[in-house]
Structure formats: structure tokens, C-alpha cells
Short mmCIF file of C-alpha atoms and ligand atoms in Angstrom, two decimals:
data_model
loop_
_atom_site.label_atom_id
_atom_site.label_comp_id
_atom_site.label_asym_id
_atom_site.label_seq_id
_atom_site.Cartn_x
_atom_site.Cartn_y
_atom_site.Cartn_z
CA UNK A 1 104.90 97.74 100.87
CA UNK A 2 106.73 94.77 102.61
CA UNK A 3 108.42 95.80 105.48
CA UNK A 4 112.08 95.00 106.35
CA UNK A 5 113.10 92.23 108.38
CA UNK A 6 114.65 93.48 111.47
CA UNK A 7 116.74 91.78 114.17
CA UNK A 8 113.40 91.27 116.46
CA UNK A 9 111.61 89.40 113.34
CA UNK A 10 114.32 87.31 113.05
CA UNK A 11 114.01 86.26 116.86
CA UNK A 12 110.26 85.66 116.42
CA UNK A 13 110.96 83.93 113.56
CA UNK A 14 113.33 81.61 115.26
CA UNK A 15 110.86 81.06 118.32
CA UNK A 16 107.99 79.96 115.50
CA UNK A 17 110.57 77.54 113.86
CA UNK A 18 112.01 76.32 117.33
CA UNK A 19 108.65 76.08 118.78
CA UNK A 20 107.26 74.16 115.79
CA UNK A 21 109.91 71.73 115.34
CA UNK A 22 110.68 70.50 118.52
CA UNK A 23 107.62 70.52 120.45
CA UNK A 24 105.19 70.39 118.14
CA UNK A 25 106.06 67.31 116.03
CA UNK A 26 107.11 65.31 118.93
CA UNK A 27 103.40 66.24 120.48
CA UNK A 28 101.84 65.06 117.59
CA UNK A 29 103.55 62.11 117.05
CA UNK A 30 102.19 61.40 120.79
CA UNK A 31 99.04 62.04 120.40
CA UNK A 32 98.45 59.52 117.20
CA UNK A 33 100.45 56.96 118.73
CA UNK A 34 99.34 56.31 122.03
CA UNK A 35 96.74 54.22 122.76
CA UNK A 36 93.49 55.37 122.86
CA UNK A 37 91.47 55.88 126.27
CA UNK A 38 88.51 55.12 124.49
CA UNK A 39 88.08 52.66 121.89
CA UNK A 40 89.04 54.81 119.43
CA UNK A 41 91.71 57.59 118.43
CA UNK A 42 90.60 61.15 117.74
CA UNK A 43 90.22 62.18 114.56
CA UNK A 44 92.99 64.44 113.19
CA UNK A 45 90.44 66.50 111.21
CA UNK A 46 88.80 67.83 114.51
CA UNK A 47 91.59 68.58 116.03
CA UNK A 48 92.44 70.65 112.76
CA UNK A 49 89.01 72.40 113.09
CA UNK A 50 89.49 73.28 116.27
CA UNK A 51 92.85 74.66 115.91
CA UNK A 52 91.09 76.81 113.65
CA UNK A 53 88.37 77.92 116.11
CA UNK A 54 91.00 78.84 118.55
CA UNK A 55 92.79 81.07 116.16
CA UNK A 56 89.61 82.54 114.87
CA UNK A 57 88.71 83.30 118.64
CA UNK A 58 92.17 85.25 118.71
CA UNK A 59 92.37 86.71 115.50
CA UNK A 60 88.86 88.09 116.27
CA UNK A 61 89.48 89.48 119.59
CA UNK A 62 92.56 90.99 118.73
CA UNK A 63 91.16 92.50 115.22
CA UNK A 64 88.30 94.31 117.23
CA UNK A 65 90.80 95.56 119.21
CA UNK A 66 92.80 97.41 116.67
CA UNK A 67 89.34 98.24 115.03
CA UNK A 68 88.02 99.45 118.16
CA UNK A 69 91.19 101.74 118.97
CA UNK A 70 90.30 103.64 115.22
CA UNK A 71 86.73 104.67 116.55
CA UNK A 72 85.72 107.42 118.27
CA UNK A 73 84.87 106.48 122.43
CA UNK A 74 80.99 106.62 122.16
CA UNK A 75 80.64 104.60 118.85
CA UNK A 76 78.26 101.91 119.10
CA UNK A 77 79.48 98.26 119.16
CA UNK A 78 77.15 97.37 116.15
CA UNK A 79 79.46 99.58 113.92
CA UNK A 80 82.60 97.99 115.49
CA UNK A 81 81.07 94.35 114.12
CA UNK A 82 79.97 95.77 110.92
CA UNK A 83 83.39 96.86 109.84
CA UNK A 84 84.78 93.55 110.93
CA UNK A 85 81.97 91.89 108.91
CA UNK A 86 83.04 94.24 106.00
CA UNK A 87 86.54 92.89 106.08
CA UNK A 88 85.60 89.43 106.10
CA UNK A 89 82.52 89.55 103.41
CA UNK A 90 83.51 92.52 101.63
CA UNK A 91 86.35 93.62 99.70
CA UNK A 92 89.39 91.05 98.78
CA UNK A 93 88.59 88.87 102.13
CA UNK A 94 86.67 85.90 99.99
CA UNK A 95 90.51 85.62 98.32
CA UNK A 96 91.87 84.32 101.35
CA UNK A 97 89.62 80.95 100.81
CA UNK A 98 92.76 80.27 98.64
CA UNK A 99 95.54 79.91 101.37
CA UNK A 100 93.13 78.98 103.64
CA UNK A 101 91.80 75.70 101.54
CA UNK A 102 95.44 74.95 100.73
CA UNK A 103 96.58 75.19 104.50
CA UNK A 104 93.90 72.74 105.94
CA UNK A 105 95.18 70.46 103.09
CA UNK A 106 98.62 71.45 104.47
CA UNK A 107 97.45 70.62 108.56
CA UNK A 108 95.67 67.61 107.32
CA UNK A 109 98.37 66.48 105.41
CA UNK A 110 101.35 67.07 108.62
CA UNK A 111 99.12 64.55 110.83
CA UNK A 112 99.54 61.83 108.40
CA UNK A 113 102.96 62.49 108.45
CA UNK A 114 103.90 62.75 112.09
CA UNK A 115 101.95 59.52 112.65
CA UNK A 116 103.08 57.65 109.86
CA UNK A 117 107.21 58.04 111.24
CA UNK A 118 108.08 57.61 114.53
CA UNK A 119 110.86 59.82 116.20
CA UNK A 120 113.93 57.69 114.75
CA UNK A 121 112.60 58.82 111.47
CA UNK A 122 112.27 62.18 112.17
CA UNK A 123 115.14 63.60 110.89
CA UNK A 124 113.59 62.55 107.29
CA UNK A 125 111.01 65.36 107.86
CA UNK A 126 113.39 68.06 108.68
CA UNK A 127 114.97 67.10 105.50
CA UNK A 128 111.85 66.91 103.52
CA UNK A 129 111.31 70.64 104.52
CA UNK A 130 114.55 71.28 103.24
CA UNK A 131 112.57 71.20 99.75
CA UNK A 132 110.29 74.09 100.76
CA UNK A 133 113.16 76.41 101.01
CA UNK A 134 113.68 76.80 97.09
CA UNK A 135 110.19 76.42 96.22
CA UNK A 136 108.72 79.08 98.59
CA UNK A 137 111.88 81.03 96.88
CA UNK A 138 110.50 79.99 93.57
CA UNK A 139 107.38 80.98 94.44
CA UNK A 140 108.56 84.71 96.10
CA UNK A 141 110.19 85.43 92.67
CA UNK A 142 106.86 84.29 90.72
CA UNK A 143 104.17 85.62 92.79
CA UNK A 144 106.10 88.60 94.79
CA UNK A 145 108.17 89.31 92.18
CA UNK A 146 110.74 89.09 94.69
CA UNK A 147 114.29 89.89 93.12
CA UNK A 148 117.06 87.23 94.81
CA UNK A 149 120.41 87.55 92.74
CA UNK A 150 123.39 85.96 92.67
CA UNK A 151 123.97 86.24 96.72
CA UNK A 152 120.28 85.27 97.79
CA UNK A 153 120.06 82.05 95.18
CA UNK A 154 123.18 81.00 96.89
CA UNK A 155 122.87 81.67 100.38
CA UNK A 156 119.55 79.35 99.37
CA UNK A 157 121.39 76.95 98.12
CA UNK A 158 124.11 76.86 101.04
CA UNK A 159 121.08 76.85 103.46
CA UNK A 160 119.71 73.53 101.52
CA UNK A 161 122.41 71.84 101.34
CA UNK A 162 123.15 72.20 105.29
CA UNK A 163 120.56 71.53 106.45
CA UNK A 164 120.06 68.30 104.81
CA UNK A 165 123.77 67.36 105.91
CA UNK A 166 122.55 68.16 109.53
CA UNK A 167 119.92 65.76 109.24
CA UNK A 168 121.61 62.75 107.51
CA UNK A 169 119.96 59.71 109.44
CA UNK A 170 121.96 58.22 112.09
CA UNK A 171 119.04 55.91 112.75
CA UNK A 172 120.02 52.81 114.83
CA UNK A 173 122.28 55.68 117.12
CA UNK A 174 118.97 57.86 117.94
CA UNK A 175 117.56 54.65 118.44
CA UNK A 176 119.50 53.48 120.91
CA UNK A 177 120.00 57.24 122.37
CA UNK A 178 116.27 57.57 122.30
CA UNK A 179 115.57 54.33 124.46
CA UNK A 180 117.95 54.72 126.38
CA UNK A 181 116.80 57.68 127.66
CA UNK A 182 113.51 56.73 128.76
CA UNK A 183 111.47 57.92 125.53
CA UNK A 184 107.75 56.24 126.28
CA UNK A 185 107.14 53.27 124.90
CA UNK A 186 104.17 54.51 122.69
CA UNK A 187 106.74 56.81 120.50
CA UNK A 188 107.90 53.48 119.50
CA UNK A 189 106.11 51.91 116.09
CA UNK A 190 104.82 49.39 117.88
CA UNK A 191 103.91 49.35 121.91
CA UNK A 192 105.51 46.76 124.18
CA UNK A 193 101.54 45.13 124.49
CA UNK A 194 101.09 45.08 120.77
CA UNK A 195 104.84 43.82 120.19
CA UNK A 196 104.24 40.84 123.18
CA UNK A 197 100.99 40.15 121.60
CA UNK A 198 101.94 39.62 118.09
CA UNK A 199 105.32 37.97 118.93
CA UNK A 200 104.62 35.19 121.60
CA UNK A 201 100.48 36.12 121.93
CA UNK A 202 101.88 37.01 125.86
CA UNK A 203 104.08 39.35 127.36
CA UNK A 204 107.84 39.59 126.11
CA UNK A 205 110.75 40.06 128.96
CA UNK A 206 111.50 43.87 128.57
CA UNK A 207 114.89 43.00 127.69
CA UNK A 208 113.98 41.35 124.71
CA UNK A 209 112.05 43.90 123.49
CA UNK A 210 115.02 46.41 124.33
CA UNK A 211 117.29 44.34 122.26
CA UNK A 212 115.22 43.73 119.16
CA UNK A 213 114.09 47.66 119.59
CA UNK A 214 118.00 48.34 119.03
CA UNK A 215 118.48 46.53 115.63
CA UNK A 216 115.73 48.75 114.39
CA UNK A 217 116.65 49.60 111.19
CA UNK A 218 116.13 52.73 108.95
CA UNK A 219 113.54 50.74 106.81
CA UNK A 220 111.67 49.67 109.89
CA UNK A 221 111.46 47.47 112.73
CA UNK A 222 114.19 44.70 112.70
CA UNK A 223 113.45 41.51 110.51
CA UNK A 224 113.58 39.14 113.29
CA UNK A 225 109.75 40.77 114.48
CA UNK A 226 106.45 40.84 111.99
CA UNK A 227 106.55 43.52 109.30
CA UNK A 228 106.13 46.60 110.54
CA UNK A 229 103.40 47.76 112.59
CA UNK A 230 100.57 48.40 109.66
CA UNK A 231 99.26 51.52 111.21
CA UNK A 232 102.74 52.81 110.00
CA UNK A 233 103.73 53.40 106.68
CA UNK A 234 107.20 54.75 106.11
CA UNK A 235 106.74 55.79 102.05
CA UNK A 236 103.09 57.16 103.14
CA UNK A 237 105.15 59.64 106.11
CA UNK A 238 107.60 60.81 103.73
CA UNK A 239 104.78 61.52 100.75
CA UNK A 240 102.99 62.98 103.10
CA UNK A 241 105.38 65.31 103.68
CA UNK A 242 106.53 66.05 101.06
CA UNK A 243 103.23 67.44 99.11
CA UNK A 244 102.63 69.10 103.14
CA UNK A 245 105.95 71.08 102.53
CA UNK A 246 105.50 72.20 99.27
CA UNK A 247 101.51 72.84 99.56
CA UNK A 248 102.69 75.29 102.71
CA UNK A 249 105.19 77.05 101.19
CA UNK A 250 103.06 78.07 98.17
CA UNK A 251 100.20 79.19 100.77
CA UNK A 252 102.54 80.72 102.76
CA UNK A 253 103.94 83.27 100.04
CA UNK A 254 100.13 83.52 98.59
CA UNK A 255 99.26 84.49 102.26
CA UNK A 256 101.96 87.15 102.17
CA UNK A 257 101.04 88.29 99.14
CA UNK A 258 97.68 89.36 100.30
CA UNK A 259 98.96 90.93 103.49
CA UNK A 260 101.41 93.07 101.55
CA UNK A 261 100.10 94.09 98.20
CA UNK A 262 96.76 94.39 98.83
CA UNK A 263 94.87 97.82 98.59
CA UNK A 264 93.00 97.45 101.09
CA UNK A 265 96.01 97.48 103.85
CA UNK A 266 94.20 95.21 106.15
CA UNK A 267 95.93 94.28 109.31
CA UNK A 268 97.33 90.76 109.99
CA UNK A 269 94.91 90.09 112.56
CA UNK A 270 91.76 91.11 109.99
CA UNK A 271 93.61 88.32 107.50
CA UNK A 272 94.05 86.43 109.80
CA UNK A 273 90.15 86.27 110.54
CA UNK A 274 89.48 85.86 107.30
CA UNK A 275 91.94 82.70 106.64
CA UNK A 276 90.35 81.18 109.70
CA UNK A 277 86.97 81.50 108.59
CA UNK A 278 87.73 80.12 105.50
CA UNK A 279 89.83 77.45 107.21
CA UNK A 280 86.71 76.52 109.16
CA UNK A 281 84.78 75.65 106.31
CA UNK A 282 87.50 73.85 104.28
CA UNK A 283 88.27 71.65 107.46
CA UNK A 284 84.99 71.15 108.15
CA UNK A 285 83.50 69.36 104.59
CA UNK A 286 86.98 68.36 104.05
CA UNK A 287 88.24 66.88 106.98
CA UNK A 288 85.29 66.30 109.33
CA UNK A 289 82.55 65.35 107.19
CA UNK A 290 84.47 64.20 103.64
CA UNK A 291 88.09 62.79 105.68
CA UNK A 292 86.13 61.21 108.61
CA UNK A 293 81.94 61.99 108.27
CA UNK A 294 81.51 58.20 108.78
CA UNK A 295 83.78 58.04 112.07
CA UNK A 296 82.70 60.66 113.68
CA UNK A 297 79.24 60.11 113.15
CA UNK A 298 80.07 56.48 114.64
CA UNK A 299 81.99 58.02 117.73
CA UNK A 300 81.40 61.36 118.39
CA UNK A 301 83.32 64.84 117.58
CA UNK A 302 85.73 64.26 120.79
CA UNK A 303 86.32 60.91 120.80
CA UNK A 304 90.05 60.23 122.32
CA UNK A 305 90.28 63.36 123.34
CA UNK A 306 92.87 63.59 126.15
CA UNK A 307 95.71 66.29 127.20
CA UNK A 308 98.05 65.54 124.41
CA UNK A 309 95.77 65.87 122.26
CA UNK A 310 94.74 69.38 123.45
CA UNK A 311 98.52 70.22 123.97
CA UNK A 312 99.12 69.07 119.82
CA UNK A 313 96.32 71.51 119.15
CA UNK A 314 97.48 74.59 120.92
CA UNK A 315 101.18 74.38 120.39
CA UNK A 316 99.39 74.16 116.43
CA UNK A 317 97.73 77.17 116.90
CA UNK A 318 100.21 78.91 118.71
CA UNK A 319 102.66 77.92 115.81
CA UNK A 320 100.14 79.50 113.02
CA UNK A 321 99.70 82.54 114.64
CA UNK A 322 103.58 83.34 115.23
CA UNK A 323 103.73 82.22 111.53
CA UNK A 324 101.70 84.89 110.51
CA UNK A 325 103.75 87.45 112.72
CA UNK A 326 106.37 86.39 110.77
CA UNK A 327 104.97 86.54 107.40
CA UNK A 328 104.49 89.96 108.16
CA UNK A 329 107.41 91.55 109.79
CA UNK A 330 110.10 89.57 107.72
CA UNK A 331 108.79 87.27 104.63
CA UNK A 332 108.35 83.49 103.75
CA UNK A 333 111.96 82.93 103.05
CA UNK A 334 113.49 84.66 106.07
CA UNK A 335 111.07 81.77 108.08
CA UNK A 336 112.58 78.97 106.41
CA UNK A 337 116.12 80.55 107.70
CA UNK A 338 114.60 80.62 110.76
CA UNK A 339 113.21 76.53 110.58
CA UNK A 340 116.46 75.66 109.37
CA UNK A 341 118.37 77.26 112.52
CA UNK A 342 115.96 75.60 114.82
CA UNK A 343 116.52 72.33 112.78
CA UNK A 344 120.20 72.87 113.61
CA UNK A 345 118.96 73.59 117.61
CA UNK A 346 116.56 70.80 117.87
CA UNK A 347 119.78 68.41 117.08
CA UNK A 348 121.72 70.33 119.82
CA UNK A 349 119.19 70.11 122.07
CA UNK A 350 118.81 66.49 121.23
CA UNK A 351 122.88 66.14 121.32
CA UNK A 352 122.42 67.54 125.21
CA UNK A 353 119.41 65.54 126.55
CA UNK A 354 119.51 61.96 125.03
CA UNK A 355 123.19 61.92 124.34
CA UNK A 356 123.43 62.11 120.66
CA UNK A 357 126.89 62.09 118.79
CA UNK A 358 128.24 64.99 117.40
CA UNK A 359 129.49 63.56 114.02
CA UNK A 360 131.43 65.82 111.33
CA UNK A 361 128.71 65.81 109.17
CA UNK A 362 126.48 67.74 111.75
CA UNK A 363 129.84 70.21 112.32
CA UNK A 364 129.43 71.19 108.50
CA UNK A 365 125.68 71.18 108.08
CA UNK A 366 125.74 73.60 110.89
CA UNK A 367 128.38 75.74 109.23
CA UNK A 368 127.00 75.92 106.21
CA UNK A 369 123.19 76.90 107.69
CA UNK A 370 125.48 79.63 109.72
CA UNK A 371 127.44 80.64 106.61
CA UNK A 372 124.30 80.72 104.36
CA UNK A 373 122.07 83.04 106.82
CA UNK A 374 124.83 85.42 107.46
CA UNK A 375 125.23 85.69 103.32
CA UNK A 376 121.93 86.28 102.95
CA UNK A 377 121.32 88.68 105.66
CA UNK A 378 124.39 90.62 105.26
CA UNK A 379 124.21 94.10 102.96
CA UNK A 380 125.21 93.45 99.61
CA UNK A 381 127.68 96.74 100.01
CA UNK A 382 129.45 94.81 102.45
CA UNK A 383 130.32 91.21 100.73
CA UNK A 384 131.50 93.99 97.77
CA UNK A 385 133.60 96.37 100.20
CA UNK A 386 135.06 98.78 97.67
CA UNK A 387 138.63 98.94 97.92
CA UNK A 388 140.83 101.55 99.86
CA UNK A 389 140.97 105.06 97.91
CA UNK A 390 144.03 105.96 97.53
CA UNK A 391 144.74 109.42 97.98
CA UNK A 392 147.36 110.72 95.22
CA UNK A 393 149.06 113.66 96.56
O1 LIG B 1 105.51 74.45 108.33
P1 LIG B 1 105.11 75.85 108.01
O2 LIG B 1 105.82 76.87 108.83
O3 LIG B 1 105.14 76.14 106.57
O4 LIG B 1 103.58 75.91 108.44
C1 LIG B 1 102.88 77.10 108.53
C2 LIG B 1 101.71 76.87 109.47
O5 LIG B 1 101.24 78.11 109.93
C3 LIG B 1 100.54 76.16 108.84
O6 LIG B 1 100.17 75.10 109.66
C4 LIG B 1 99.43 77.17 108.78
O7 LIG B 1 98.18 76.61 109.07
C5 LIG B 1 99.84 78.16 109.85
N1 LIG B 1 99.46 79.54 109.52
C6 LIG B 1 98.41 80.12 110.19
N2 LIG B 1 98.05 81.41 109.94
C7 LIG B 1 98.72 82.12 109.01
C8 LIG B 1 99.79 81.55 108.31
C9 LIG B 1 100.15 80.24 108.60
O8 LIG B 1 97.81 79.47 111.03
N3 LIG B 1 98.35 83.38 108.79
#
């Protein structure tokens, strides 16, 4: 039985969403964009894999812990491995291939994305999640057989709606608020060394680049420059995802599913083994020898490996586990509350360190996210307060 969300879940949940918006998407964007140390750029479907060996390390540890803690003191380790080899080969684990092939889609699917908009553009994928708030509803009812009414479809609805107010595109202002601000060059579509060399073939005054940086416009980079910079492809960002959002939210409810219903009651960490195992080998044919077999053969596994790259990885892995956390002690669509508030935080934060205007329509996005989580998390009983008895003497 699915357990109720209670206030702590709903700070995890918030942390995960905070965590993953802010930090994470701005790391990755990094980490595709700047230039290589080598003469190449890592591939994105090792860094997948290894996000995947790093939560399989966890999940493992922590699983053979809570195994560990159910057997007697003097029971050999062989039988603690065999159970955990039980729950992985045995029973209902293979069904976990299913989120788990979906979410390396999902993973490979996000680094396209982040590297395919640059930071002015962001704002597009905070609204292209807002689509994965009705379908993981959608799917809840299907699969869960999750019962929303009146108050929960709206409160949805509400939530949508705000949070793609929040993010309406303000593009050339973050622009300017951005560069202003110091932002590296390399967040940038194109560097200032790649923008000198295809503009004069030398160096342009930084100025210049400053002021043709500022008429950047929502479409791209300003028409008085080259088309935009080819390893960027605005239509390919927002594609990507889109089909990321959607393909996560469907995993993300089947993954719930399986932790909940399931006979077999096995813990989140034992699932979580099993999605990472899975993971593994969907990431590896898929992404490392099917995505990039011919690259990395060329290269080598770490090639561009650096820091941010690492730091795009953990804050990854860090973000899946807490995901799951949240899966289990609230549900799918209490974490897209949760993404939405720290959509609405990210722009505050953003409002606070590079001087972003507060414009009416981010007043009433962030109202109606407010409004729409305190409608769905408030009793029923309590929208419905019966009226005063009167007592007839
Ligand atoms: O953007 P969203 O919150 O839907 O992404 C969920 C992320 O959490 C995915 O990247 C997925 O790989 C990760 N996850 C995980 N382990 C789980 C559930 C989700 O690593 N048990």
C-alpha cells in the first residue's frame, strides 16, 4: 500500500526538484559546452553509464545493509549475497528492465537537451516539463488507478498553467542579466574564440562581442553574426525535451508502481539495484556501444573527462536517488509539485543573483503554483467545511 505523503516528503521532494533544476541543468549545460581539454568532448552516454555505476554502488551497499540487519549475527556473508542475488534474478526484479530501458532513453535524451539550449533558453525547458505534470497524472489514473477528482484535476491544471506563466521567456532581459553578471563565456552558444574566428578570422574587441551578445534574440544569435552556432539546434533542444519529459514521467509512475503494488514488498534500495542493473545494460549497448561505439572506440571511454563533467554526473546521481526517495514516501505527482515550486525558486534565486525583473506575469505564475499545491494538498473536508449547526432550542 502507498504510503501518505507527509510534510518531510514534501521537503525531500522539494530538495530533489531544487537540486535538479538549478544545479544540475546549469552543470550540464557546462560540461557540453566548454571546450574540450582534449581534442574531443566526452561522450554523454558514459557519463550516463557511470551515473548508473555510482547508484548501483549505493543502492547495493545500502540494500545489504537493510538485508543484513534481517539476519541473524553469525549468518554467513554468502547467504547475505544470495538473497540480494534472489531479488535481482528472481522474482518480479527482471520487470524493472522496463523503467530502467525507458530512463536511460530519458538521461540520454536530457543531454541532448541541455546542450542543444543555452541558459537564455532555459526557461523553455522548465516549461516543457510543465507537460509531464498531466501526463504522469494521466498515467497515475491508468496504471495506479489513482482516483484525482474534481479538486486534484484542478489543482493540476492551476499548477500547469503557473508554472508556464512563471517561465514565459524574457529572453534578451536574461541575456543581458546573464552577461552582465559574469556568466562564462562558454554558457554562451558560441565562445568568444569561435565567434572572433568565424566573424573577422581574428580576435573581436570584447565590446563588440558584448554588444552583438545583447541583441541575441529568442530564435538565436542576432542576424548581424553567422547562423547560429551548428553544434546548437534550438527545435532539436526543445524535441528533445519534450519526448525526455514525457518518457520520465511514464517511467516514473511505472517505477512506483512496482515499489508499491508489488507482492514481493521489496525495499526501495533492492529496486533500486535492480533498475540500475538494468540501466547498466540499456546504457551500455544503447548509449556506449549503439549512441557512440565508433567514438569511443576512436578516443577512449574518458575522453574529456574533467571536473564538470564529474560534478554533472554526481549531482545526476544524487538527483535519481532522492527521486526514488520520493517516489516512495509521497508519489510521482506530489514530485512534479515539488519541480514546479523549485521552478518558481530557481527564478527567485535568479531574480536575487543576476538581477532579473520581477514582472507581473512571474507575480501570478507564482500564485497560482502556491494556490494549486495548497488545493491539492489540503483535506477535501476542509475546502467543503460543513456549515455551522444550529442548535434549535
Ligand atoms: O526529471 P525527472 O524528475 O522526471 O527525472 C527523474 C530522474 O530520476 C531520472 O533521471 C531517473 O534516471 C532518476 N531516477 C533514478 N532512480 C529511480 C527513479 C528515478 O535514478 N529509482
Amino acid at each position: 500500500a502507498s504510503k501518505a505523503a507527509g510534510p518531510g516528503a514534501y521537503r525531500g521532494a522539494k530538495g530533489n526538484g531544487f537540486a535538479k533544476n538549478v544545479y544540475l541543468i546549469f552543470v550540464m549545460h557546462y560540461s557540453r559546452v566548454m571546450p574540450p581539454e582534449g581534442d574531443h568532448r566526452y561522450f554523454t552516454s558514459t557519463a550516463v553509464f557511470i551515473n548508473e555505476v555510482i547508484k548501483l554502488a549505493i543502492s547495493l551497499t545500502l540494500a545489504l545493509y537493510e538485508t543484513s540487519k534481517t539476519l541473524a549475527p553469525s549468518t554467513p556473508a554468502t547467504v547475505l549475497f544470495e538473497q540480494i542475488y534472489n531479488g535481482v534474478f528472481s522474482s518480479d526484479g527482471w520487470m524493472l528492465a522496463v523503467p530502467a530501458a525507458l530512463y536511460t532513453f530519458q538521461n540520454l535524451l536530457q543531454y541532448v537537451a541541455v546542450e542543444n539550449l543555452d541558459p537564455v533558453h532555459f526557461q523553455v525547458l522548465y516549461q516543457v516539463k510543465t507537460e509531464q505534470i498531466l501526463t504522469t497524472a494521466v498515467f497515475s489514473v491508468f496504471l495506479l488507478r489513482r482516483q484525482l477528482g474534481f479538486k486534484g484535476w484542478a489543482s493540476l491544471v492551476i499548477l500547469t498553467i503557473g508554472v508556464c506563466i512563471v517561465s514565459i521567456p524574457s529572453s534578451e532581459k536574461t541575456a543581458d542579466s546573464l552577461l552582465l553578471h559574469g556568466v562564462p563565456d562558454h554558457f554562451f552558444p558560441r565562445s568568444k574564440h569561435e565567434l572572433g574566428q568565424t566573424v573577422a578570422g581574428a580576435d573581436i574587441p570584447e565590446a563588440a562581442l558584448h554588444l552583438s551578445r545583447r541583441s541575441a534574440t529568442y530564435e538565436g544569435i542576432a542576424k548581424d553574426l553567422p547562423p547560429a552556432d551548428p553544434i546548437m539546434n534550438f527545435s532539436v533542444g526543445v524535441s528533445a525535451a519534450l519526448i525526455s519529459a514525457v518518457v520520465s514521467g511514464l517511467a516514473g509512475v511505472y517505477f512506483e508502481k512496482l515499489l508499491k503494488e508489488s507482492s514481493t514488498n521489496a525495499s526501495v534500495w533492492m529496486r533500486n539495484v535492480q533498475l540500475s542493473f538494468y540501466s547498466l545494460i540499456a546504457a551500455f549497448f544503447g548509449g556506449c556501444v549503439y549512441q557512440d561505439g565508433a567514438g569511443i572506440q576512436e578516443h577512449g571511454f574518458f575522453e574529456g573527462y574533467n571536473s564538470v563533467v564529474w560534478a554533472a554526473i554526481l549531482l545526476q546521481a544524487a538527483g535519481g536517488l532522492l527521486a526514488s526517495l520520493v517516489i516512495r514516501d509521497a508519489d510521482n505527482i506530489v514530485k512534479n509539485f515539488a519541480t514546479s515550486i523549485s521552478i518558481v525558486i530557481s527564478f527567485v534565486v535568479s531574480v536575487w543573483i543576476f538581477d532579473f525583473a520581477v514582472t507581473l506575469p512571474f507575480l501570478v505564475g507564482t500564485s497560482l503554483v502556491l494556490l494549486a499545491t495548497y488545493i491539492y494538498s489540503v483535506p477535501e473536508r476542509k475546502l467543503h467545511r460543513p456549515s455551522p449547526v444550529r442548535i434549535v432550542s
